[in-house]
Amino acid sequence: MNHTGLVLEGGAMRGLFTMGVLDTLLKHDIIIPNVVGVSAGAAFGCNYKSRQYGRALRYNLRYCRDWRYCSFRSLIRTGDLFGAEFCYRTLPFELDPFDCLTFDTSSMDFWVVATDVLTGKPVYQRLDRVDDDCMEWIRASASMPMVSRPVEVGGYTLLDGGMSDSIPLRFMTDRGITKNVVVLTQPRSYKKQPANPLPLKLLLRQYPAMVDAMTNRHAMYAFQRAYVFEEEKAGNAFVICPEKPLDVGHTEHDSKKLQATYNKGVRAAESVLSDLKAFLRNDHSPSP
């Protein structure tokens, strides 16, 4: 077993920073064998396992103004801000085909995180092959509360994984993955503010455990970031993140801002490439 991993934070369209990083890894043939993605980290990061350089940027630029992709019109008509049918059926199987064969035959362990709305706890799922359930797990991981319908898959009722495990580094270390590259979409100085509980209680009143998870998310997030930087200091984690807050909205329709966000990810990865390669070479964990 190779003991190196890749942890991908979410962040809606900030995920294009992550794709700039991942496409740079692909460009330099750096394939990390254990990956976990949350929300946009799952929805965009699956292109790393399918080895489709540039695909996530391409379809975001092409469809960022298409109401079927992301719009309040979609929310009103379908119940999802990011249109489920368009994003997880039409786009990957018709308009910009996802490479299912490469994904299915890859030896990479690719995990996604979603949140069980009945317990407020994270649920982890390994995705080995592309089928309807695979797409539903990715959709669940990226389904933002209050602007998405809960997703029923695997016997769970699920929403965005970032609500319960925003940066699942502990998940990786608990599995024995001892050297991890962590891609964050907020700068090192970032501190998440507490959420206003009133709209949560109104719109998610049938899911009180989910409300609790979201109300306490800022504390969970601070704890997880502290753990990431502790692991970095110990030499067990390699962190790549933007230097400053990314100027891109959750539902960004400006293609120039999307491109700029991606470019920042490319530059961030290129600037640490030699150090990253050295970090990955230093995985001396024994193979069984």
mmCIF file of N, CA and C in Angstrom, residues 98-159:
data_model
loop_
_atom_site.group_PDB
_atom_site.id
_atom_site.type_symbol
_atom_site.label_atom_id
_atom_site.label_comp_id
_atom_site.label_asym_id
_atom_site.label_seq_id
_atom_site.Cartn_x
_atom_site.Cartn_y
_atom_site.Cartn_z
ATOM 1 N N PHE A 98 -17.507 12.542 -19.394
ATOM 2 C CA PHE A 98 -16.606 12.082 -18.351
ATOM 3 C C PHE A 98 -15.995 10.762 -18.811
ATOM 4 N N ASP A 99 -14.688 10.585 -18.566
ATOM 5 C CA ASP A 99 -14.004 9.371 -19.016
ATOM 6 C C ASP A 99 -14.255 8.251 -18.002
ATOM 7 N N CYS A 100 -15.381 7.586 -18.171
ATOM 8 C CA CYS A 100 -15.786 6.534 -17.239
ATOM 9 C C CYS A 100 -14.803 5.363 -17.242
ATOM 10 N N LEU A 101 -14.284 5.009 -18.414
ATOM 11 C CA LEU A 101 -13.385 3.860 -18.510
ATOM 12 C C LEU A 101 -12.111 4.092 -17.703
ATOM 13 N N THR A 102 -11.512 5.274 -17.862
ATOM 14 C CA THR A 102 -10.291 5.572 -17.110
ATOM 15 C C THR A 102 -10.570 5.607 -15.619
ATOM 16 N N PHE A 103 -11.690 6.196 -15.223
ATOM 17 C CA PHE A 103 -12.066 6.228 -13.814
ATOM 18 C C PHE A 103 -12.238 4.813 -13.277
ATOM 19 N N ASP A 104 -12.972 3.997 -14.019
ATOM 20 C CA ASP A 104 -13.290 2.637 -13.560
ATOM 21 C C ASP A 104 -12.051 1.752 -13.444
ATOM 22 N N THR A 105 -11.085 1.938 -14.318
ATOM 23 C CA THR A 105 -9.915 1.060 -14.345
ATOM 24 C C THR A 105 -8.742 1.605 -13.532
ATOM 25 N N SER A 106 -8.883 2.803 -13.011
ATOM 26 C CA SER A 106 -7.823 3.376 -12.194
ATOM 27 C C SER A 106 -7.699 2.643 -10.866
ATOM 28 N N SER A 107 -6.472 2.488 -10.387
ATOM 29 C CA SER A 107 -6.238 1.868 -9.077
ATOM 30 C C SER A 107 -6.354 2.871 -7.927
ATOM 31 N N MET A 108 -6.603 4.121 -8.253
ATOM 32 C CA MET A 108 -6.709 5.160 -7.232
ATOM 33 C C MET A 108 -7.912 4.921 -6.329
ATOM 34 N N ASP A 109 -7.727 5.040 -5.031
ATOM 35 C CA ASP A 109 -8.836 5.054 -4.082
ATOM 36 C C ASP A 109 -9.386 6.471 -4.028
ATOM 37 N N PHE A 110 -10.629 6.638 -4.458
ATOM 38 C CA PHE A 110 -11.237 7.973 -4.486
ATOM 39 C C PHE A 110 -12.473 7.967 -3.590
ATOM 40 N N TRP A 111 -12.423 8.773 -2.526
ATOM 41 C CA TRP A 111 -13.494 8.847 -1.537
ATOM 42 C C TRP A 111 -14.186 10.200 -1.599
ATOM 43 N N VAL A 112 -15.477 10.195 -1.303
ATOM 44 C CA VAL A 112 -16.212 11.446 -1.141
ATOM 45 C C VAL A 112 -16.861 11.459 0.243
ATOM 46 N N VAL A 113 -17.138 12.668 0.713
ATOM 47 C CA VAL A 113 -17.754 12.866 2.019
ATOM 48 C C VAL A 113 -19.086 13.574 1.840
ATOM 49 N N ALA A 114 -20.114 13.054 2.475
ATOM 50 C CA ALA A 114 -21.420 13.710 2.526
ATOM 51 C C ALA A 114 -21.870 13.753 3.980
ATOM 52 N N THR A 115 -22.936 14.498 4.251
ATOM 53 C CA THR A 115 -23.452 14.613 5.615
ATOM 54 C C THR A 115 -24.822 13.976 5.717
ATOM 55 N N ASP A 116 -24.975 13.064 6.663
ATOM 56 C CA ASP A 116 -26.260 12.440 6.958
ATOM 57 C C ASP A 116 -27.141 13.482 7.651
ATOM 58 N N VAL A 117 -28.228 13.885 7.010
ATOM 59 C CA VAL A 117 -29.045 14.966 7.568
ATOM 60 C C VAL A 117 -29.786 14.542 8.833
ATOM 61 N N LEU A 118 -29.932 13.249 9.045
ATOM 62 C CA LEU A 118 -30.655 12.766 10.229
ATOM 63 C C LEU A 118 -29.772 12.732 11.468
ATOM 64 N N THR A 119 -28.449 12.625 11.266
ATOM 65 C CA THR A 119 -27.524 12.572 12.401
ATOM 66 C C THR A 119 -26.573 13.760 12.462
ATOM 67 N N GLY A 120 -26.407 14.451 11.332
ATOM 68 C CA GLY A 120 -25.437 15.532 11.262
ATOM 69 C C GLY A 120 -24.004 15.047 11.185
ATOM 70 N N LYS A 121 -23.812 13.738 10.971
ATOM 71 C CA LYS A 121 -22.481 13.138 10.949
ATOM 72 C C LYS A 121 -22.019 12.884 9.506
ATOM 73 N N PRO A 122 -20.687 12.859 9.310
ATOM 74 C CA PRO A 122 -20.176 12.579 7.967
ATOM 75 C C PRO A 122 -20.344 11.119 7.575
ATOM 76 N N VAL A 123 -20.538 10.904 6.286
ATOM 77 C CA VAL A 123 -20.590 9.571 5.690
ATOM 78 C C VAL A 123 -19.550 9.547 4.574
ATOM 79 N N TYR A 124 -18.731 8.504 4.556
ATOM 80 C CA TYR A 124 -17.638 8.391 3.584
ATOM 81 C C TYR A 124 -17.941 7.250 2.620
ATOM 82 N N GLN A 125 -17.746 7.517 1.337
ATOM 83 C CA GLN A 125 -18.023 6.501 0.328
ATOM 84 C C GLN A 125 -16.880 6.444 -0.675
ATOM 85 N N ARG A 126 -16.355 5.243 -0.897
ATOM 86 C CA ARG A 126 -15.348 5.062 -1.939
ATOM 87 C C ARG A 126 -16.048 4.827 -3.267
ATOM 88 N N LEU A 127 -15.595 5.525 -4.292
ATOM 89 C CA LEU A 127 -16.192 5.418 -5.620
ATOM 90 C C LEU A 127 -15.215 4.699 -6.545
ATOM 91 N N ASP A 128 -15.592 3.478 -6.940
ATOM 92 C CA ASP A 128 -14.723 2.647 -7.773
ATOM 93 C C ASP A 128 -15.094 2.675 -9.243
ATOM 94 N N ARG A 129 -16.375 2.898 -9.524
ATOM 95 C CA ARG A 129 -16.809 2.884 -10.917
ATOM 96 C C ARG A 129 -17.965 3.863 -11.101
ATOM 97 N N VAL A 130 -18.091 4.345 -12.328
ATOM 98 C CA VAL A 130 -19.130 5.329 -12.636
ATOM 99 C C VAL A 130 -20.446 4.629 -12.923
ATOM 100 N N ASP A 131 -21.434 4.905 -12.097
ATOM 101 C CA ASP A 131 -22.802 4.446 -12.326
ATOM 102 C C ASP A 131 -23.729 5.481 -11.689
ATOM 103 N N ASP A 132 -25.024 5.202 -11.669
ATOM 104 C CA ASP A 132 -25.968 6.177 -11.123
ATOM 105 C C ASP A 132 -25.670 6.500 -9.666
ATOM 106 N N ASP A 133 -25.326 5.489 -8.873
ATOM 107 C CA ASP A 133 -25.022 5.744 -7.462
ATOM 108 C C ASP A 133 -23.778 6.612 -7.312
ATOM 109 N N CYS A 134 -22.774 6.379 -8.149
ATOM 110 C CA CYS A 134 -21.555 7.182 -8.096
ATOM 111 C C CYS A 134 -21.887 8.665 -8.277
ATOM 112 N N MET A 135 -22.679 8.961 -9.289
ATOM 113 C CA MET A 135 -23.040 10.354 -9.539
ATOM 114 C C MET A 135 -23.885 10.931 -8.407
ATOM 115 N N GLU A 136 -24.732 10.095 -7.810
ATOM 116 C CA GLU A 136 -25.556 10.565 -6.703
ATOM 117 C C GLU A 136 -24.714 10.848 -5.460
ATOM 118 N N TRP A 137 -23.674 10.056 -5.224
ATOM 119 C CA TRP A 137 -22.783 10.325 -4.098
ATOM 120 C C TRP A 137 -22.032 11.634 -4.300
ATOM 121 N N ILE A 138 -21.564 11.881 -5.510
ATOM 122 C CA ILE A 138 -20.882 13.143 -5.794
ATOM 123 C C ILE A 138 -21.852 14.304 -5.631
ATOM 124 N N ARG A 139 -23.065 14.140 -6.149
ATOM 125 C CA ARG A 139 -24.077 15.191 -6.009
ATOM 126 C C ARG A 139 -24.382 15.450 -4.540
ATOM 127 N N ALA A 140 -24.511 14.378 -3.739
ATOM 128 C CA ALA A 140 -24.789 14.533 -2.318
ATOM 129 C C ALA A 140 -23.675 15.322 -1.641
ATOM 130 N N SER A 141 -22.435 14.984 -1.958
ATOM 131 C CA SER A 141 -21.302 15.659 -1.332
ATOM 132 C C SER A 141 -21.317 17.154 -1.603
ATOM 133 N N ALA A 142 -21.846 17.551 -2.776
ATOM 134 C CA ALA A 142 -21.809 18.951 -3.197
ATOM 135 C C ALA A 142 -23.160 19.663 -3.081
ATOM 136 N N SER A 143 -24.134 19.042 -2.430
ATOM 137 C CA SER A 143 -25.480 19.639 -2.351
ATOM 138 C C SER A 143 -25.581 20.578 -1.155
ATOM 139 N N MET A 144 -25.425 21.854 -1.430
ATOM 140 C CA MET A 144 -25.417 22.860 -0.373
ATOM 141 C C MET A 144 -26.780 22.947 0.308
ATOM 142 N N PRO A 145 -26.816 22.915 1.629
ATOM 143 C CA PRO A 145 -28.093 23.011 2.350
ATOM 144 C C PRO A 145 -28.838 24.293 2.018
ATOM 145 N N MET A 146 -30.146 24.198 2.049
ATOM 146 C CA MET A 146 -31.076 25.311 1.827
ATOM 147 C C MET A 146 -31.257 25.672 0.356
ATOM 148 N N VAL A 147 -30.318 25.275 -0.503
ATOM 149 C CA VAL A 147 -30.481 25.521 -1.941
ATOM 150 C C VAL A 147 -30.370 24.222 -2.732
ATOM 151 N N SER A 148 -30.526 23.085 -2.025
ATOM 152 C CA SER A 148 -30.463 21.775 -2.678
ATOM 153 C C SER A 148 -31.451 20.839 -2.002
ATOM 154 N N ARG A 149 -31.971 19.918 -2.783
ATOM 155 C CA ARG A 149 -32.777 18.850 -2.205
ATOM 156 C C ARG A 149 -31.863 17.804 -1.593
ATOM 157 N N PRO A 150 -32.228 17.241 -0.442
ATOM 158 C CA PRO A 150 -31.435 16.118 0.083
ATOM 159 C C PRO A 150 -31.389 14.972 -0.922
ATOM 160 N N VAL A 151 -30.273 14.276 -0.938
ATOM 161 C CA VAL A 151 -30.044 13.204 -1.899
ATOM 162 C C VAL A 151 -30.178 11.861 -1.191
ATOM 163 N N GLU A 152 -30.989 10.985 -1.758
ATOM 164 C CA GLU A 152 -31.191 9.641 -1.210
ATOM 165 C C GLU A 152 -30.296 8.659 -1.964
ATOM 166 N N VAL A 153 -29.305 8.118 -1.257
ATOM 167 C CA VAL A 153 -28.416 7.131 -1.874
ATOM 168 C C VAL A 153 -27.761 6.311 -0.771
ATOM 169 N N GLY A 154 -27.565 5.031 -1.032
ATOM 170 C CA GLY A 154 -26.877 4.166 -0.083
ATOM 171 C C GLY A 154 -27.594 3.972 1.231
ATOM 172 N N GLY A 155 -28.900 4.214 1.243
ATOM 173 C CA GLY A 155 -29.659 4.091 2.479
ATOM 174 C C GLY A 155 -29.597 5.315 3.370
ATOM 175 N N TYR A 156 -29.009 6.396 2.864
ATOM 176 C CA TYR A 156 -28.879 7.633 3.625
ATOM 177 C C TYR A 156 -29.677 8.757 2.958
ATOM 178 N N THR A 157 -29.951 9.796 3.732
ATOM 179 C CA THR A 157 -30.454 11.063 3.216
ATOM 180 C C THR A 157 -29.353 12.079 3.470
ATOM 181 N N LEU A 158 -28.799 12.662 2.396
ATOM 182 C CA LEU A 158 -27.518 13.346 2.489
ATOM 183 C C LEU A 158 -27.542 14.762 1.920
ATOM 184 N N LEU A 159 -26.650 15.590 2.484
ATOM 185 C CA LEU A 159 -26.339 16.906 1.934
ATOM 186 C C LEU A 159 -24.825 17.111 2.005
#
